[in-house]
Amino acid sequence: MAWTIALPEVVLAVGVMVLLMLGVFRGNQSTGLIATLASLLLLAVLVVSITGESGSAFDGLFIENGFTSFAKVLILVGSAVAIVMATEYCRREDMHRFEYPILMAVATLGMMMMVSADDFIALYLGIELQSLSLYVLAAFRRDSLRSTEASLKYFVLGALSSGMLLYGCSLIYGFSGQTSFNGVADVLTGADTVPLGVAAGIVFVAAGLAFKISAAPFHMWTPDVYEGAPTPITAFFAVAPKIAAMALFVRVLYGPFGGLIDVWQQVIVFVALASMILGAFAAVAQTNIKRLMAYSSIGHVGYALVGVAAGSEA
């Protein structure tokens, strides 16, 4: 039962391993074939995700419902389109290596795990699986100093955000005794007052997730990484990871902390306003199309967060 609920992730993981073996034995001359097969694999996983079962699996670590299926469809479509877009670019720029589509597929697997995580441990594993692949993709143009610099900045700041996220999760676990979303929600719902450690943990978790969606003031990596990464990877960064992180943001805030709207709503409102203002005014002065895309993306994140904060009122 558990495996059937997580069937999209299982199919994608097995498919990625098969593609990796194909690339190892055939070398870079199989890059075009692997890119085509990776795109078809993502589309097949999309069909499995739409027709799959709903429910909870692995003792509450994993959940599948209408919201997660919708988010996965968007992620899979964005990833498949990014792989197709990048094929000719990689050939032209001498980046035609079989690891490229495989890394994108692995990152997509991490995003799907993020969206379906129903426990803080599963959440962190999904985030790291996605992030480690994206660090490599940012530096995929190995002979480019800008690409290497972008990857290094992304890695260092990503490690900082992961530390903040883990510290927040540890505070929440320490004061609630639970790591599952439902367990934390049950403990906090029955509490007369919100422990200070839980409130601090929510702030740290929100800050770590805000980095993943490049919301201000945690946006500092976005312009440099977008500018330094190869163009198709920049397009990939702007779509699929943002969808996954935003879906995770919503699930975390409305899942374990749905009854603590007064604690986190003002934080989300501030981050949303800061993102919209920064994205609108900073984009005006840009002369580089990638940096313009970065600041526009930050502004769009702000608008999405407005919806998150407004939904709490409903």
mmCIF file of C-alpha atoms in Angstrom:
data_model
loop_
_atom_site.group_PDB
_atom_site.id
_atom_site.type_symbol
_atom_site.label_atom_id
_atom_site.label_comp_id
_atom_site.label_asym_id
_atom_site.label_seq_id
_atom_site.Cartn_x
_atom_site.Cartn_y
_atom_site.Cartn_z
ATOM 1 C CA MET A 1 0.000 0.000 0.000
ATOM 2 C CA ALA A 2 2.759 2.426 0.932
ATOM 3 C CA TRP A 3 4.648 1.778 -2.292
ATOM 4 C CA THR A 4 1.566 2.361 -4.429
ATOM 5 C CA ILE A 5 0.993 5.756 -2.798
ATOM 6 C CA ALA A 6 4.616 6.718 -3.463
ATOM 7 C CA LEU A 7 4.609 5.091 -6.921
ATOM 8 C CA PRO A 8 5.497 8.310 -8.857
ATOM 9 C CA GLU A 9 8.642 8.803 -6.771
ATOM 10 C CA VAL A 10 9.546 5.108 -7.023
ATOM 11 C CA VAL A 11 9.157 5.115 -10.810
ATOM 12 C CA LEU A 12 11.252 8.268 -11.134
ATOM 13 C CA ALA A 13 13.995 6.959 -8.827
ATOM 14 C CA VAL A 14 14.267 3.644 -10.699
ATOM 15 C CA GLY A 15 14.201 5.442 -14.047
ATOM 16 C CA VAL A 16 16.992 7.790 -12.976
ATOM 17 C CA MET A 17 19.172 4.842 -11.935
ATOM 18 C CA VAL A 18 18.592 3.157 -15.299
ATOM 19 C CA LEU A 19 19.507 6.362 -17.159
ATOM 20 C CA LEU A 20 22.608 6.744 -15.009
ATOM 21 C CA MET A 21 23.758 3.224 -15.894
ATOM 22 C CA LEU A 22 23.095 3.932 -19.572
ATOM 23 C CA GLY A 23 25.189 7.096 -19.404
ATOM 24 C CA VAL A 24 28.029 5.396 -17.550
ATOM 25 C CA PHE A 25 28.352 2.581 -20.085
ATOM 26 C CA ARG A 26 27.753 4.587 -23.260
ATOM 27 C CA GLY A 27 29.403 7.905 -22.325
ATOM 28 C CA ASN A 28 28.598 11.383 -23.565
ATOM 29 C CA GLN A 29 27.542 10.178 -27.015
ATOM 30 C CA SER A 30 24.312 9.021 -25.356
ATOM 31 C CA THR A 31 23.473 12.484 -24.018
ATOM 32 C CA GLY A 32 20.783 13.203 -26.599
ATOM 33 C CA LEU A 33 19.180 9.806 -26.023
ATOM 34 C CA ILE A 34 19.279 10.233 -22.241
ATOM 35 C CA ALA A 35 17.746 13.715 -22.485
ATOM 36 C CA THR A 36 14.892 12.330 -24.604
ATOM 37 C CA LEU A 37 14.372 9.382 -22.275
ATOM 38 C CA ALA A 38 14.487 11.671 -19.216
ATOM 39 C CA SER A 39 11.769 13.881 -20.699
ATOM 40 C CA LEU A 40 9.624 10.830 -21.495
ATOM 41 C CA LEU A 41 10.264 9.487 -17.997
ATOM 42 C CA LEU A 42 9.021 12.714 -16.415
ATOM 43 C CA LEU A 43 5.894 12.639 -18.571
ATOM 44 C CA ALA A 44 5.294 9.001 -17.577
ATOM 45 C CA VAL A 45 5.673 9.933 -13.915
ATOM 46 C CA LEU A 46 3.200 12.765 -14.504
ATOM 47 C CA VAL A 47 0.599 10.250 -15.720
ATOM 48 C CA VAL A 48 1.301 7.979 -12.744
ATOM 49 C CA SER A 49 0.956 10.937 -10.373
ATOM 50 C CA ILE A 50 -2.405 11.942 -11.829
ATOM 51 C CA THR A 51 -3.815 8.407 -11.735
ATOM 52 C CA GLY A 52 -2.164 7.357 -8.461
ATOM 53 C CA GLU A 53 -3.693 6.712 -5.063
ATOM 54 C CA SER A 54 -4.128 9.223 -2.268
ATOM 55 C CA GLY A 55 -3.250 8.589 1.346
ATOM 56 C CA SER A 56 -0.432 8.488 3.872
ATOM 57 C CA ALA A 57 2.542 6.125 3.769
ATOM 58 C CA PHE A 58 5.729 5.158 5.629
ATOM 59 C CA ASP A 59 4.295 5.832 9.084
ATOM 60 C CA GLY A 60 3.228 9.361 8.255
ATOM 61 C CA LEU A 61 6.446 10.465 6.545
ATOM 62 C CA PHE A 62 4.808 10.719 3.120
ATOM 63 C CA ILE A 63 1.413 11.988 1.998
ATOM 64 C CA GLU A 64 -0.382 12.138 -1.341
ATOM 65 C CA ASN A 65 -3.511 14.194 -1.962
ATOM 66 C CA GLY A 66 -5.040 16.539 -4.520
ATOM 67 C CA PHE A 67 -2.783 19.461 -3.604
ATOM 68 C CA THR A 68 0.439 17.434 -3.834
ATOM 69 C CA SER A 69 -0.643 15.900 -7.149
ATOM 70 C CA PHE A 70 -1.365 19.340 -8.601
ATOM 71 C CA ALA A 71 2.016 20.676 -7.486
ATOM 72 C CA LYS A 72 3.807 17.617 -8.877
ATOM 73 C CA VAL A 73 2.141 18.047 -12.261
ATOM 74 C CA LEU A 74 3.467 21.604 -12.482
ATOM 75 C CA ILE A 75 6.937 20.523 -11.345
ATOM 76 C CA LEU A 76 7.143 17.635 -13.815
ATOM 77 C CA VAL A 77 5.950 19.746 -16.750
ATOM 78 C CA GLY A 78 8.448 22.504 -15.916
ATOM 79 C CA SER A 79 11.320 20.032 -15.575
ATOM 80 C CA ALA A 80 10.502 18.190 -18.805
ATOM 81 C CA VAL A 81 10.304 21.453 -20.747
ATOM 82 C CA ALA A 82 13.619 22.609 -19.237
ATOM 83 C CA ILE A 83 15.373 19.407 -20.342
ATOM 84 C CA VAL A 84 14.038 19.747 -23.887
ATOM 85 C CA MET A 85 15.004 23.440 -24.032
ATOM 86 C CA ALA A 86 18.543 22.734 -22.881
ATOM 87 C CA THR A 87 19.448 19.990 -25.362
ATOM 88 C CA GLU A 88 20.467 22.218 -28.266
ATOM 89 C CA TYR A 89 22.022 24.833 -25.964
ATOM 90 C CA CYS A 90 24.266 22.238 -24.319
ATOM 91 C CA ARG A 91 25.396 20.936 -27.693
ATOM 92 C CA ARG A 92 26.185 24.452 -28.940
ATOM 93 C CA GLU A 93 28.024 25.517 -25.769
ATOM 94 C CA ASP A 94 30.063 22.298 -25.463
ATOM 95 C CA MET A 95 28.131 21.206 -22.354
ATOM 96 C CA HIS A 96 26.782 18.062 -23.978
ATOM 97 C CA ARG A 97 27.266 15.622 -21.074
ATOM 98 C CA PHE A 98 24.894 12.904 -19.995
ATOM 99 C CA GLU A 99 24.878 14.034 -16.351
ATOM 100 C CA TYR A 100 22.824 17.132 -17.193
ATOM 101 C CA PRO A 101 19.369 15.540 -17.720
ATOM 102 C CA ILE A 102 20.037 13.040 -14.921
ATOM 103 C CA LEU A 103 20.798 15.805 -12.420
ATOM 104 C CA MET A 104 17.621 17.622 -13.429
ATOM 105 C CA ALA A 105 15.622 14.427 -12.939
ATOM 106 C CA VAL A 106 17.199 13.858 -9.508
ATOM 107 C CA ALA A 107 16.382 17.450 -8.536
ATOM 108 C CA THR A 108 12.810 16.836 -9.680
ATOM 109 C CA LEU A 109 12.654 13.742 -7.478
ATOM 110 C CA GLY A 110 13.749 15.859 -4.518
ATOM 111 C CA MET A 111 11.066 18.431 -5.299
ATOM 112 C CA MET A 112 8.383 15.743 -5.395
ATOM 113 C CA MET A 113 9.557 14.415 -2.044
ATOM 114 C CA MET A 114 9.469 17.945 -0.632
ATOM 115 C CA VAL A 115 5.874 18.454 -1.710
ATOM 116 C CA SER A 116 4.716 15.121 -0.251
ATOM 117 C CA ALA A 117 6.713 15.362 2.994
ATOM 118 C CA ASP A 118 4.476 15.069 6.060
ATOM 119 C CA ASP A 119 7.297 15.079 8.565
ATOM 120 C CA PHE A 120 10.147 17.481 9.223
ATOM 121 C CA ILE A 121 12.730 14.733 8.660
ATOM 122 C CA ALA A 122 11.263 13.814 5.262
ATOM 123 C CA LEU A 123 11.020 17.523 4.456
ATOM 124 C CA TYR A 124 14.741 18.033 5.058
ATOM 125 C CA LEU A 125 15.741 14.962 3.042
ATOM 126 C CA GLY A 126 13.700 16.170 0.085
ATOM 127 C CA ILE A 127 15.176 19.661 0.270
ATOM 128 C CA GLU A 128 18.748 18.360 0.376
ATOM 129 C CA LEU A 129 18.195 15.939 -2.500
ATOM 130 C CA GLN A 130 16.971 18.843 -4.596
ATOM 131 C CA SER A 131 19.604 21.319 -3.419
ATOM 132 C CA LEU A 132 22.658 19.096 -3.951
ATOM 133 C CA SER A 133 21.630 18.524 -7.571
ATOM 134 C CA LEU A 134 21.002 22.226 -8.136
ATOM 135 C CA TYR A 135 24.432 23.154 -6.740
ATOM 136 C CA VAL A 136 26.073 20.981 -9.400
ATOM 137 C CA LEU A 137 23.792 22.242 -12.165
ATOM 138 C CA ALA A 138 24.693 25.855 -11.347
ATOM 139 C CA ALA A 139 28.374 25.020 -11.957
ATOM 140 C CA PHE A 140 27.763 22.809 -14.970
ATOM 141 C CA ARG A 141 29.754 25.102 -17.253
ATOM 142 C CA ARG A 142 33.040 24.120 -15.687
ATOM 143 C CA ASP A 143 35.238 26.463 -17.738
ATOM 144 C CA SER A 144 33.227 29.533 -16.697
ATOM 145 C CA LEU A 145 34.384 31.522 -13.691
ATOM 146 C CA ARG A 146 30.922 33.063 -13.269
ATOM 147 C CA SER A 147 29.255 29.670 -13.230
ATOM 148 C CA THR A 148 31.663 28.385 -10.599
ATOM 149 C CA GLU A 149 31.180 31.531 -8.519
ATOM 150 C CA ALA A 150 27.393 31.196 -8.769
ATOM 151 C CA SER A 151 27.530 27.587 -7.608
ATOM 152 C CA LEU A 152 29.821 28.426 -4.688
ATOM 153 C CA LYS A 153 27.563 31.258 -3.515
ATOM 154 C CA TYR A 154 24.527 29.052 -3.867
ATOM 155 C CA PHE A 155 26.212 26.263 -1.895
ATOM 156 C CA VAL A 156 27.435 28.463 0.972
ATOM 157 C CA LEU A 157 24.163 30.347 1.391
ATOM 158 C CA GLY A 158 22.208 27.127 0.886
ATOM 159 C CA ALA A 159 24.152 25.518 3.728
ATOM 160 C CA LEU A 160 23.328 28.531 5.911
ATOM 161 C CA SER A 161 19.622 28.254 5.131
ATOM 162 C CA SER A 162 19.679 24.498 5.767
ATOM 163 C CA GLY A 163 21.242 25.158 9.152
ATOM 164 C CA MET A 164 18.511 27.650 9.999
ATOM 165 C CA LEU A 165 15.856 25.186 8.869
ATOM 166 C CA LEU A 166 17.343 22.361 10.928
ATOM 167 C CA TYR A 167 17.665 24.581 13.992
ATOM 168 C CA GLY A 168 14.017 25.573 13.668
ATOM 169 C CA CYS A 169 12.979 21.930 13.311
ATOM 170 C CA SER A 170 15.024 20.995 16.389
ATOM 171 C CA LEU A 171 13.330 23.736 18.433
ATOM 172 C CA ILE A 172 9.900 22.564 17.335
ATOM 173 C CA TYR A 173 10.774 18.967 18.166
ATOM 174 C CA GLY A 174 12.253 19.956 21.517
ATOM 175 C CA PHE A 175 9.132 21.809 22.655
ATOM 176 C CA SER A 176 6.494 19.557 21.050
ATOM 177 C CA GLY A 177 8.141 16.131 21.131
ATOM 178 C CA GLN A 178 6.962 15.458 17.570
ATOM 179 C CA THR A 179 8.423 15.682 14.073
ATOM 180 C CA SER A 180 5.324 14.711 12.065
ATOM 181 C CA PHE A 181 3.101 17.544 10.852
ATOM 182 C CA ASN A 182 -0.031 16.005 12.357
ATOM 183 C CA GLY A 183 1.712 15.286 15.655
ATOM 184 C CA VAL A 184 2.964 18.866 15.985
ATOM 185 C CA ALA A 185 -0.496 20.202 15.065
ATOM 186 C CA ASP A 186 -2.168 18.026 17.724
ATOM 187 C CA VAL A 187 0.267 19.136 20.437
ATOM 188 C CA LEU A 188 -0.015 22.834 19.603
ATOM 189 C CA THR A 189 -3.795 22.732 19.225
ATOM 190 C CA GLY A 190 -4.197 21.434 22.767
ATOM 191 C CA ALA A 191 -1.762 23.934 24.305
ATOM 192 C CA ASP A 192 -3.062 26.926 26.262
ATOM 193 C CA THR A 193 -0.163 29.116 25.170
ATOM 194 C CA VAL A 194 2.380 28.862 22.384
ATOM 195 C CA PRO A 195 5.829 28.006 23.814
ATOM 196 C CA LEU A 196 8.459 30.595 23.026
ATOM 197 C CA GLY A 197 10.695 27.907 21.548
ATOM 198 C CA VAL A 198 7.985 26.871 19.092
ATOM 199 C CA ALA A 199 7.479 30.481 18.004
ATOM 200 C CA ALA A 200 11.227 30.835 17.472
ATOM 201 C CA GLY A 201 11.286 27.519 15.611
ATOM 202 C CA ILE A 202 8.535 28.703 13.265
ATOM 203 C CA VAL A 203 10.562 31.822 12.471
ATOM 204 C CA PHE A 204 13.701 29.785 11.691
ATOM 205 C CA VAL A 205 11.785 27.281 9.555
ATOM 206 C CA ALA A 206 10.059 30.115 7.666
ATOM 207 C CA ALA A 207 13.434 31.804 7.109
ATOM 208 C CA GLY A 208 14.956 28.600 5.741
ATOM 209 C CA LEU A 209 12.043 28.046 3.375
ATOM 210 C CA ALA A 210 12.050 31.716 2.355
ATOM 211 C CA PHE A 211 15.600 31.206 1.101
ATOM 212 C CA LYS A 212 14.442 28.342 -1.100
ATOM 213 C CA ILE A 213 11.808 30.540 -2.778
ATOM 214 C CA SER A 214 14.225 33.530 -2.885
ATOM 215 C CA ALA A 215 11.950 35.800 -0.886
ATOM 216 C CA ALA A 216 13.411 39.062 0.439
ATOM 217 C CA PRO A 217 15.405 39.569 2.615
ATOM 218 C CA PHE A 218 16.706 36.054 1.911
ATOM 219 C CA HIS A 219 17.150 36.699 -1.802
ATOM 220 C CA MET A 220 20.836 37.587 -1.820
ATOM 221 C CA TRP A 221 21.864 34.506 -3.809
ATOM 222 C CA THR A 222 19.302 34.869 -6.576
ATOM 223 C CA PRO A 223 20.724 37.582 -8.904
ATOM 224 C CA ASP A 224 24.280 36.196 -8.896
ATOM 225 C CA VAL A 225 23.204 32.573 -9.327
ATOM 226 C CA TYR A 226 20.749 33.412 -12.109
ATOM 227 C CA GLU A 227 23.417 35.440 -13.913
ATOM 228 C CA GLY A 228 26.219 32.897 -13.537
ATOM 229 C CA ALA A 229 24.319 29.689 -14.257
ATOM 230 C CA PRO A 230 23.854 28.495 -17.860
ATOM 231 C CA THR A 231 20.725 29.969 -19.428
ATOM 232 C CA PRO A 232 18.544 26.800 -19.501
ATOM 233 C CA ILE A 233 19.434 26.106 -15.885
ATOM 234 C CA THR A 234 18.473 29.657 -14.976
ATOM 235 C CA ALA A 235 15.088 29.026 -16.598
ATOM 236 C CA PHE A 236 14.821 25.773 -14.632
ATOM 237 C CA PHE A 237 15.677 27.569 -11.363
ATOM 238 C CA ALA A 238 12.945 30.115 -12.023
ATOM 239 C CA VAL A 239 10.161 27.550 -12.435
ATOM 240 C CA ALA A 240 10.254 24.054 -10.925
ATOM 241 C CA PRO A 241 12.145 24.674 -7.629
ATOM 242 C CA LYS A 242 9.986 27.735 -6.934
ATOM 243 C CA ILE A 243 6.792 25.716 -7.386
ATOM 244 C CA ALA A 244 8.058 22.970 -5.077
ATOM 245 C CA ALA A 245 9.280 25.364 -2.391
ATOM 246 C CA MET A 246 6.081 27.426 -2.478
ATOM 247 C CA ALA A 247 3.947 24.286 -2.194
ATOM 248 C CA LEU A 248 6.081 23.148 0.741
ATOM 249 C CA PHE A 249 5.770 26.598 2.319
ATOM 250 C CA VAL A 250 1.984 26.354 2.174
ATOM 251 C CA ARG A 251 1.938 22.807 3.545
ATOM 252 C CA VAL A 252 4.191 23.684 6.481
ATOM 253 C CA LEU A 253 2.314 26.833 7.462
ATOM 254 C CA TYR A 254 -1.175 25.401 7.116
ATOM 255 C CA GLY A 255 -0.286 21.891 8.327
ATOM 256 C CA PRO A 256 1.475 21.806 11.701
ATOM 257 C CA PHE A 257 1.082 25.558 12.282
ATOM 258 C CA GLY A 258 -2.405 26.108 10.889
ATOM 259 C CA GLY A 259 -3.717 26.985 14.352
ATOM 260 C CA LEU A 260 -0.930 29.514 15.006
ATOM 261 C CA ILE A 261 -1.798 32.025 12.308
ATOM 262 C CA ASP A 262 -1.274 34.944 14.697
ATOM 263 C CA VAL A 263 2.328 33.825 15.223
ATOM 264 C CA TRP A 264 3.448 33.597 11.589
ATOM 265 C CA GLN A 265 1.050 35.777 9.594
ATOM 266 C CA GLN A 266 2.864 39.051 10.257
ATOM 267 C CA VAL A 267 6.176 37.476 9.283
ATOM 268 C CA ILE A 268 4.738 36.350 5.943
ATOM 269 C CA VAL A 269 3.178 39.770 5.341
ATOM 270 C CA PHE A 270 6.543 41.477 5.938
ATOM 271 C CA VAL A 271 8.402 39.049 3.647
ATOM 272 C CA ALA A 272 5.727 39.463 0.949
ATOM 273 C CA LEU A 273 5.885 43.262 1.034
ATOM 274 C CA ALA A 274 9.679 43.282 1.060
ATOM 275 C CA SER A 275 9.784 40.901 -1.921
ATOM 276 C CA MET A 276 7.283 42.909 -3.959
ATOM 277 C CA ILE A 277 8.991 46.239 -3.285
ATOM 278 C CA LEU A 278 12.491 44.923 -3.950
ATOM 279 C CA GLY A 279 11.435 43.047 -7.070
ATOM 280 C CA ALA A 280 9.626 46.054 -8.527
ATOM 281 C CA PHE A 281 12.270 48.724 -7.910
ATOM 282 C CA ALA A 282 15.460 46.673 -8.325
ATOM 283 C CA ALA A 283 14.300 45.256 -11.653
ATOM 284 C CA VAL A 284 14.005 48.750 -13.145
ATOM 285 C CA ALA A 285 17.753 49.398 -12.943
ATOM 286 C CA GLN A 286 18.910 46.066 -14.411
ATOM 287 C CA THR A 287 20.729 45.857 -17.739
ATOM 288 C CA ASN A 288 21.293 42.093 -17.659
ATOM 289 C CA ILE A 289 18.329 39.950 -18.697
ATOM 290 C CA LYS A 290 19.142 37.224 -16.178
ATOM 291 C CA ARG A 291 19.337 39.649 -13.252
ATOM 292 C CA LEU A 292 16.091 41.195 -14.469
ATOM 293 C CA MET A 293 14.556 37.720 -14.396
ATOM 294 C CA ALA A 294 15.891 37.210 -10.876
ATOM 295 C CA TYR A 295 14.337 40.373 -9.451
ATOM 296 C CA SER A 296 11.092 39.776 -11.336
ATOM 297 C CA SER A 297 10.998 36.303 -9.810
ATOM 298 C CA ILE A 298 11.467 37.785 -6.340
ATOM 299 C CA GLY A 299 8.550 40.136 -6.951
ATOM 300 C CA HIS A 300 6.343 37.268 -8.123
ATOM 301 C CA VAL A 301 7.215 35.342 -4.969
ATOM 302 C CA GLY A 302 5.985 38.327 -2.970
ATOM 303 C CA TYR A 303 2.637 38.258 -4.753
ATOM 304 C CA ALA A 304 2.332 34.527 -4.071
ATOM 305 C CA LEU A 305 3.069 35.068 -0.380
ATOM 306 C CA VAL A 306 0.321 37.674 -0.254
ATOM 307 C CA GLY A 307 -2.035 34.892 -1.273
ATOM 308 C CA VAL A 308 -0.645 32.686 1.503
ATOM 309 C CA ALA A 309 -1.185 35.397 4.128
ATOM 310 C CA ALA A 310 -4.620 36.282 2.764
ATOM 311 C CA GLY A 311 -5.645 32.636 2.747
ATOM 312 C CA SER A 312 -5.073 32.531 6.489
ATOM 313 C CA GLU A 313 -7.841 35.074 6.921
ATOM 314 C CA ALA A 314 -10.246 32.892 4.969
#
